[in-house]
Tab-separated table of C-alpha atoms in Angstrom:
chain	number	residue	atom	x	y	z
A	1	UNK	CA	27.600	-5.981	-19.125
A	2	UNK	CA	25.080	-8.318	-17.562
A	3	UNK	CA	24.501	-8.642	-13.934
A	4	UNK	CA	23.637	-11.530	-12.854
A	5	UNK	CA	24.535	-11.499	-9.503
A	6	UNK	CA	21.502	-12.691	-6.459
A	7	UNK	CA	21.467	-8.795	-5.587
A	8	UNK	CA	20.518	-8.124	-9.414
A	9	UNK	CA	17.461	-10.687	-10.352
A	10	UNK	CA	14.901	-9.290	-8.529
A	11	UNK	CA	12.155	-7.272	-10.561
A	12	UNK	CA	9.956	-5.275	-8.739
A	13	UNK	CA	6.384	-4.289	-10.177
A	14	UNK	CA	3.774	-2.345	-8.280
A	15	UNK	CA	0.578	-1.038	-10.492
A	16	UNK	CA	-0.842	-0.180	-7.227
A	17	UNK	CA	-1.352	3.972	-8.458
A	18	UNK	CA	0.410	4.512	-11.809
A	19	UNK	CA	3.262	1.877	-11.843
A	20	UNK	CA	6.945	1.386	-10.589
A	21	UNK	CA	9.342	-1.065	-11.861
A	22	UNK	CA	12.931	-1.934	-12.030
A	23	UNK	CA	15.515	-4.312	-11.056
A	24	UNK	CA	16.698	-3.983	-6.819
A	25	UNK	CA	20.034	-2.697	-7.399
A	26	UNK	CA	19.030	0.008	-10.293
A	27	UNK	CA	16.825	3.106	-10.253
A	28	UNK	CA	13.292	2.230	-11.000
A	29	UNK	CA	10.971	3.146	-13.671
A	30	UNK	CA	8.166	5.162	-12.672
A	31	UNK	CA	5.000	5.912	-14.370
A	32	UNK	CA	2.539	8.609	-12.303
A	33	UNK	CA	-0.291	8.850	-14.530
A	34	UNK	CA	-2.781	6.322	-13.695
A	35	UNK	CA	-4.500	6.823	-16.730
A	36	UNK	CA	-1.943	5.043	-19.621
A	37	UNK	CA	0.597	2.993	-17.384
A	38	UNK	CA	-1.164	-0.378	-18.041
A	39	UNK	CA	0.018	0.334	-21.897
A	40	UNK	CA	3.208	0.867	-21.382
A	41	UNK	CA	4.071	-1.522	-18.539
A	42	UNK	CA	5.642	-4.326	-20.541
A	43	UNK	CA	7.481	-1.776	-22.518
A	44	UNK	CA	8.607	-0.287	-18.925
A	45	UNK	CA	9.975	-3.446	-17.645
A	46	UNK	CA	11.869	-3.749	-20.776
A	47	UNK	CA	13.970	-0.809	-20.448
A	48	UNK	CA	14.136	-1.451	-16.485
A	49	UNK	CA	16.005	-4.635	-17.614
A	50	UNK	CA	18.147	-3.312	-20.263
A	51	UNK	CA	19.077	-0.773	-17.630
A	52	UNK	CA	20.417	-3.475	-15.518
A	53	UNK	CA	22.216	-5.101	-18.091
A	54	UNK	CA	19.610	-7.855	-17.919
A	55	UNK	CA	17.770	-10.086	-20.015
A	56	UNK	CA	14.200	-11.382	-18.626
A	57	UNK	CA	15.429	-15.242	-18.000
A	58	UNK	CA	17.755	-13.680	-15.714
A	59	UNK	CA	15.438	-13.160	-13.155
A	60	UNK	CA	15.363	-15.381	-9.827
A	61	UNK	CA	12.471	-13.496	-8.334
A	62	UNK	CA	9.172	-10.954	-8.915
A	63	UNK	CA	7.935	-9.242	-6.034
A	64	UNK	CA	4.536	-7.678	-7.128
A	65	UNK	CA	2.379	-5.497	-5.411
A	66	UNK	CA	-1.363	-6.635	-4.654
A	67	UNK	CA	-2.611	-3.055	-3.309
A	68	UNK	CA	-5.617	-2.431	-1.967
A	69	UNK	CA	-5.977	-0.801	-5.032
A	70	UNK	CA	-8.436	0.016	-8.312
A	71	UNK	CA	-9.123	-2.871	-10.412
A	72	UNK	CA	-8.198	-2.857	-13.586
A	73	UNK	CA	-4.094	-1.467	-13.124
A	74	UNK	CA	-3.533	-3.623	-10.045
A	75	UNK	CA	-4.981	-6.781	-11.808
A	76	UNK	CA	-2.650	-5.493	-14.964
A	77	UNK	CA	0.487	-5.954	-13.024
A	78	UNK	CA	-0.056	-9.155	-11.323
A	79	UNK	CA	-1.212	-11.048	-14.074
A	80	UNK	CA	1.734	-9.564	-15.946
A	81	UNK	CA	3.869	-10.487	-13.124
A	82	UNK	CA	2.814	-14.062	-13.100
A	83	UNK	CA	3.100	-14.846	-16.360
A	84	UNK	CA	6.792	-14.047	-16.580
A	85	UNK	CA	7.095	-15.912	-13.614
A	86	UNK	CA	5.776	-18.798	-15.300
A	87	UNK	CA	7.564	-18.280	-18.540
A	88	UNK	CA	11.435	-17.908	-16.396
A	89	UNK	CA	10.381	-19.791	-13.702
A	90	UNK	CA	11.525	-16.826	-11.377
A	91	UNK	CA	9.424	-17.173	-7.686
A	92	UNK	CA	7.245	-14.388	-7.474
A	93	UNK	CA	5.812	-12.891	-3.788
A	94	UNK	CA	2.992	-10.816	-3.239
A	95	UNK	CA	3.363	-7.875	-1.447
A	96	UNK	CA	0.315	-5.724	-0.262
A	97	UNK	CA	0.824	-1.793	-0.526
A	98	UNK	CA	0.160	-0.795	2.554
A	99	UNK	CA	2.391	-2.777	5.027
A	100	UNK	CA	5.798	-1.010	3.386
A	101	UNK	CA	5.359	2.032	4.606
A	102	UNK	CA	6.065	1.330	8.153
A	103	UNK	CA	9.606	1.180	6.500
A	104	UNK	CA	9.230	4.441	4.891
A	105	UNK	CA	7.772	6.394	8.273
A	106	UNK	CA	10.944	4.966	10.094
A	107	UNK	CA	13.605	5.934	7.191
A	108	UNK	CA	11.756	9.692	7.485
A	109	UNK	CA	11.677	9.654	11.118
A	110	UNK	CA	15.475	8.447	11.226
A	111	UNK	CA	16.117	11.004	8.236
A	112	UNK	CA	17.686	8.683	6.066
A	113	UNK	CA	20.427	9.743	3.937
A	114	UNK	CA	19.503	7.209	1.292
A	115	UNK	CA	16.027	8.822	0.925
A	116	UNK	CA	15.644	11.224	-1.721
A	117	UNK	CA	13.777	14.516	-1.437
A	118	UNK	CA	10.286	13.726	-0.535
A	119	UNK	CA	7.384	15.890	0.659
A	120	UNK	CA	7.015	15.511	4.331
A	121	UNK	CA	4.850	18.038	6.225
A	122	UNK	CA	5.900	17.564	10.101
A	123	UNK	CA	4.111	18.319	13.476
A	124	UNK	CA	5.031	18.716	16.850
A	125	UNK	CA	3.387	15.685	18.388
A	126	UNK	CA	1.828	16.340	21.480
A	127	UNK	CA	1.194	14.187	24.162
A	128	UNK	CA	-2.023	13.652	26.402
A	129	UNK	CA	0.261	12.678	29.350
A	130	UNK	CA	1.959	15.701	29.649
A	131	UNK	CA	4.762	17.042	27.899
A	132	UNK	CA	7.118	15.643	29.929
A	133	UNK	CA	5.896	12.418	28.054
A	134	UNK	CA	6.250	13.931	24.774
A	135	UNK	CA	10.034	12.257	24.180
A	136	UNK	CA	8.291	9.233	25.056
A	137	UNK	CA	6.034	8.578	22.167
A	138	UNK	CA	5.740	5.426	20.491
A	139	UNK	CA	5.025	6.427	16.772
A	140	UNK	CA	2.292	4.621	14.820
A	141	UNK	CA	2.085	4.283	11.002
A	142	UNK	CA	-1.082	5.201	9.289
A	143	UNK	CA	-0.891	3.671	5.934
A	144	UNK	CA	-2.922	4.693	2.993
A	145	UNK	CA	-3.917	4.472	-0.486
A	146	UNK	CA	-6.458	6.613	-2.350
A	147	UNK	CA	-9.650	4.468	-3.035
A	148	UNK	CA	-11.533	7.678	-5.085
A	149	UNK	CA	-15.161	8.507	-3.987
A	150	UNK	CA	-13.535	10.475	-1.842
A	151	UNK	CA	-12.369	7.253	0.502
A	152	UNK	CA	-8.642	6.340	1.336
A	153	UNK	CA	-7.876	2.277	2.213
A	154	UNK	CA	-5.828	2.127	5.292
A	155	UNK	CA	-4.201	-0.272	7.904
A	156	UNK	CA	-2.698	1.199	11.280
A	157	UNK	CA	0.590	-0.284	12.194
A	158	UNK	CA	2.408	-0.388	15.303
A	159	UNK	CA	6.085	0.520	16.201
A	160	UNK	CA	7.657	-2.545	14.643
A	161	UNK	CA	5.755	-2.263	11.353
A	162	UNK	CA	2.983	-4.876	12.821
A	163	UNK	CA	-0.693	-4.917	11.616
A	164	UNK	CA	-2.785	-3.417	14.336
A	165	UNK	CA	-6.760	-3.397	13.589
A	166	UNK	CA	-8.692	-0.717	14.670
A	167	UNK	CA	-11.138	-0.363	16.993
A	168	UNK	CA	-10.953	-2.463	20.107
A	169	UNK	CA	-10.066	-5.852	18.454
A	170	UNK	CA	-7.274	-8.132	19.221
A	171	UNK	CA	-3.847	-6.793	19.659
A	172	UNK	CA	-2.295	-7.734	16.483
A	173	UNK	CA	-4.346	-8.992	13.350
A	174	UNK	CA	-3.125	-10.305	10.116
A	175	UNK	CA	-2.506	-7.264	7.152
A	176	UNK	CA	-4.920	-8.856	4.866
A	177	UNK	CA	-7.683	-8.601	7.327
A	178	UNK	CA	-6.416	-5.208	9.261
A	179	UNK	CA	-6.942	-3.291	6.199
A	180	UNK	CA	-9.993	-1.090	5.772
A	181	UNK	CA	-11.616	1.409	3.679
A	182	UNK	CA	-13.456	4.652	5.188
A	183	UNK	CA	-13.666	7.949	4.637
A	184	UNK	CA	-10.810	9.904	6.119
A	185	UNK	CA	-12.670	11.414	9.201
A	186	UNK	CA	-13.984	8.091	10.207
A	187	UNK	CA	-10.481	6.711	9.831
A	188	UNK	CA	-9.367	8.986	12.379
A	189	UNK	CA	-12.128	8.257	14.787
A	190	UNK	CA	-11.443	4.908	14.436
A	191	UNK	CA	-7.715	5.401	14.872
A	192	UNK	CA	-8.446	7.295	17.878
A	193	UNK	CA	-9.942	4.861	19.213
A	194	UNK	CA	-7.685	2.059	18.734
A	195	UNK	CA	-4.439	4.474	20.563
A	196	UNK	CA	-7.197	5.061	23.707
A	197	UNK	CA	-7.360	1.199	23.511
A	198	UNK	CA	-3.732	1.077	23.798
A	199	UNK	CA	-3.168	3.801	26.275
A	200	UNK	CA	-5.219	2.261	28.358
A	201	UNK	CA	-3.329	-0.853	28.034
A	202	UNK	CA	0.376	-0.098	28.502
A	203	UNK	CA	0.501	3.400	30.198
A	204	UNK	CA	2.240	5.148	26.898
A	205	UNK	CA	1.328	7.261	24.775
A	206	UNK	CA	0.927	7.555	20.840
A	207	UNK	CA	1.911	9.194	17.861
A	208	UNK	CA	0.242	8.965	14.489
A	209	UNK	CA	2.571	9.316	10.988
A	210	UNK	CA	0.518	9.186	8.230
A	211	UNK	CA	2.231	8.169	4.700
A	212	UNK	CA	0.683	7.323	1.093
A	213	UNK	CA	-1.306	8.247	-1.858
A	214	UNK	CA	-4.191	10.494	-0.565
A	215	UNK	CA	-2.680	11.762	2.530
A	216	UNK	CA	-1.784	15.124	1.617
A	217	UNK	CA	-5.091	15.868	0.406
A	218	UNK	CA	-6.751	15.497	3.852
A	219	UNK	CA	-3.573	17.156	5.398
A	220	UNK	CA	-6.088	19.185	7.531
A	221	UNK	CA	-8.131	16.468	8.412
A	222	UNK	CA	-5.121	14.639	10.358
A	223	UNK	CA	-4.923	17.332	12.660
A	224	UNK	CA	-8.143	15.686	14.553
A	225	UNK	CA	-5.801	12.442	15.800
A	226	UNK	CA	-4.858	12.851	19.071
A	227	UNK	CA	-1.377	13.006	18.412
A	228	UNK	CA	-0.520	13.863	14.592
A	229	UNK	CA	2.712	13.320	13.624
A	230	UNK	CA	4.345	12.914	9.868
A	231	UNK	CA	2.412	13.403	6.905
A	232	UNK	CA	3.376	12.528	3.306
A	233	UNK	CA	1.744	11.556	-0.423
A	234	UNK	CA	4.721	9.089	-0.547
A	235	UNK	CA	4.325	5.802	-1.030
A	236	UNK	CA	7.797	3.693	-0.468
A	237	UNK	CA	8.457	2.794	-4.321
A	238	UNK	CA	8.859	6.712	-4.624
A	239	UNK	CA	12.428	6.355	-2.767
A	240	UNK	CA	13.676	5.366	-5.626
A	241	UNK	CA	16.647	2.468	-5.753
A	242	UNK	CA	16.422	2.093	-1.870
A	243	UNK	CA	12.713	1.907	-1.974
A	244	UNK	CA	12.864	-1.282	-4.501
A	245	UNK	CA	15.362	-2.841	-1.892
A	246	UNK	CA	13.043	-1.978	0.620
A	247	UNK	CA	9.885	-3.657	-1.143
A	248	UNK	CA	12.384	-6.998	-1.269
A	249	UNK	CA	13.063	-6.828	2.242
A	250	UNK	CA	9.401	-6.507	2.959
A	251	UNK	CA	8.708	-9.771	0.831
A	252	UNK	CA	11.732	-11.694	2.130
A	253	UNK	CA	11.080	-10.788	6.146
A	254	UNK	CA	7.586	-12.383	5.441
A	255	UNK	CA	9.068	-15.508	5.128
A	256	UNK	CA	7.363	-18.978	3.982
A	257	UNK	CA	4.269	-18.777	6.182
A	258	UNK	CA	3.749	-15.029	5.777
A	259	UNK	CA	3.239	-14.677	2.554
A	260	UNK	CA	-0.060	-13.494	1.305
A	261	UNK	CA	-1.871	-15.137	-2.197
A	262	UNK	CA	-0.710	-13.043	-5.171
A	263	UNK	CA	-3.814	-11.722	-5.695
A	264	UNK	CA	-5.643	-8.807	-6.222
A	265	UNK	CA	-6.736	-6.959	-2.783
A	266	UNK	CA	-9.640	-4.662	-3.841
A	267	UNK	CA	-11.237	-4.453	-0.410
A	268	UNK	CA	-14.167	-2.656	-2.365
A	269	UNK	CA	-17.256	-4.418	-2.644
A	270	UNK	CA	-18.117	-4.558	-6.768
A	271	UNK	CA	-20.714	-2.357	-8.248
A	272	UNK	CA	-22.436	-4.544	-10.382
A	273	UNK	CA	-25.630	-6.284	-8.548
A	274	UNK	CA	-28.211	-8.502	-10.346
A	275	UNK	CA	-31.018	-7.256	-12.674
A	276	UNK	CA	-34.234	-7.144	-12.282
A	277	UNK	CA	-36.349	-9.589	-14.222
A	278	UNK	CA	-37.753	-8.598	-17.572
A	279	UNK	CA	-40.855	-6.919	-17.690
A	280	UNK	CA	-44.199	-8.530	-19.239
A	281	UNK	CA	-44.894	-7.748	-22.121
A	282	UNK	CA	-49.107	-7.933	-23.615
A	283	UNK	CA	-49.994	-9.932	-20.499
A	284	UNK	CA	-47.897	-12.549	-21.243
A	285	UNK	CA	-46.372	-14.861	-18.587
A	286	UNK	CA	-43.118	-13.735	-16.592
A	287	UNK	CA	-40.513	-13.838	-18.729
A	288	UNK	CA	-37.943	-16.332	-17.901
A	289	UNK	CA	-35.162	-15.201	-20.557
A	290	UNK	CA	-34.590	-14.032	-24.102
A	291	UNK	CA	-37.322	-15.246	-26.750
A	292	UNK	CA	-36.753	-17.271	-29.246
C-alpha cells in the first residue's frame, strides 16, 4: 500500500554523525558508524521508502540537515539530498543540527511519553539566588556536536528554542552566526558568562541542559556551569518516528524568511594553506612553476 498522503512525503536525511533517514510518519533508518554510512546512504533511503510504502517521486519535501559537522558525510547528504530534489521536484529545507535540540531538552524536561529510552544523566539545578528561586529557573539549551580534536560545536539557546550568542553580544542572534566551536571548558566559561549577562538583565536565574553528540564525554566538565542541568549524547533524530516529525516542525516553523542556504555549515576553518615556493635549484632563478 502506498501512502501518499501530505503527512507521508516528507524524507528526512541528516549525515550530520553517522546518518538518519526515513519518511515523517515511519521509523527512521539509522546508521551510527561514521565510518561507512556515506556508502550505504542511497541504499538506506531506499528501504526507508519501501518501508513507507513509497516510491521516490512521491515525495513533496526533503528536509536535510546542514550540521556544523565533518566534511565529507555532511556534504554526502546534502548533495544527495538535492539531487533528488531536483530529479522529483520535491522542495527541500535546510536544517542546521544544532537548533533541534531545544525541542528535544523540552520533550526530556516534560518527560515525553513519545520519547523512547534515551540516556539522560540529571542534576539538581541549583540556583545562585537562593533556593527559594530554584522552582524558578528558566532552563537554557546547550546544543552540541562533536567537532574531534577534542572540540565540540555549540550554540546556547534560550527558553523558547531562540539562538542566544555568547558572551555579552546582542540579545538574540541569528543560528548561523550564534554557533561556535571551542573546547568544552571554554564553552562553559563562555556560557557562564552569557547567563551573568542575563541575570543581570532580568533578575532570574538560569539553568543549563546540555544535549548532543559529545556531551556525555565531558559529563564532568558540565558540572563547572553555574547551574547544570540535563545532560545527554542524544541528538533529536535518535527519538526515533517523533524525532523525524520533530526535524519537520523545525523546518516548517522557520518559515519563508528563516530558512538557512542548504549548505554545508563546517564552522572549521580548512587545513590546507598555500605552499611555499619551490626551492632553487644550481643557482638558478626563482622558480615560477613546473619546468618544461
Amino acid at each position: 500500500m502506498r501512502m501518499t498522503g501530505d503527512r507521508h512525503r516528507t524524507l528526512v536525511v541528516d549525515t550530520a554523525f553517522g546518518s538518519t533517514v526515513g519518511v515523517v510518519g515511519c521509523e527512521p533508518v539509522i546508521e551510527r558508524d561514521s565510518r561507512g554510512h556515506v556508502e550505504r546512504l542511497m541504499p538506506d533511503i531506499s528501504r526507508a521508502l519501501a518501508a513507507a510504502g513509497m516510491y521516490v517521486s512521491d515525495l513533496s519535501r526533503i528536509v536535510v540537515g546542514v550540521g556544523p559537522a565533518p566534511y565529507t558525510g555532511l556534504r554526502v547528504g546534502i548533495v544527495t539530498a538535492k539531487s533528488l530534489a531536483y530529479a522529483t521536484g520535491a522542495e527541500i529545507i535546510g536544517v542546521d543540527d544544532l537548533t533541534p535540540q531545544a525541542l528535544l531538552t523540552g520533550c526530556l524536561r516534560r518527560k515525553d511519553p513519545r520519547l523512547p529510552s534515551l540516556d539522560v544523566r540529571t542534576r539538581r539545578p541549583r540556583s545562585v539566588m537562593g533556593e527559594a528561586r530554584r522552582d524558578d529557573l528558566i532552563h537554557l539549551t546547550l546544543a552540541v556536536n562533536d567537532a574531534r580534536r577534542r572540540q565540540l560545536y555549540f550554540l546556547l539557546m534560550d527558553e523558547n528554542g531562540d539562538p542566544l550568542p555568547s558572551g555579552h553580544a546582542a540579545a538574540h542572534a541569528d543560528a548561523s552566526t550564534a554557533m561556535g566551536i571551542d573546547y568544552p571548558d571554554t564553552i562553559v566559561d563562555r556560557v557562564n558568562s552569557r547567563i551573568e549577562t542575563l541575570r543581570e538583565a532580568t533578575g532570574r536565574d538560569y539553568a543549563v541542559d546540555v544535549a548532543g553528540r559529545g556531551a556525555a564525554r565531558y559529563d564532568g566538565v558540565w558540572d563547572g556551569l553555574s547551574s547544570p542541568g540535563l545532560v545527554t549524547d542524544a541528538m533529536l533524530l535518535d527519538s526515533g518516528a517523533v524525532g523525524l516529525e520533530l526535524m519537520e516542525e523545525a523546518a516548517a516553523d522557520r518559515g519563508d524568511h528563516g530558512r538557512i542556504p542548504v549548505e554545508p555549515l563546517y564552522l572549521r576553518r580548512p587545513d590546507v594553506s598555500v605552499p611555499h615556493p619551490l626551492k632553487q635549484v644550481l643557482g638558478s632563478g626563482p622558480a615560477r612553476g613546473v619546468a618544461r
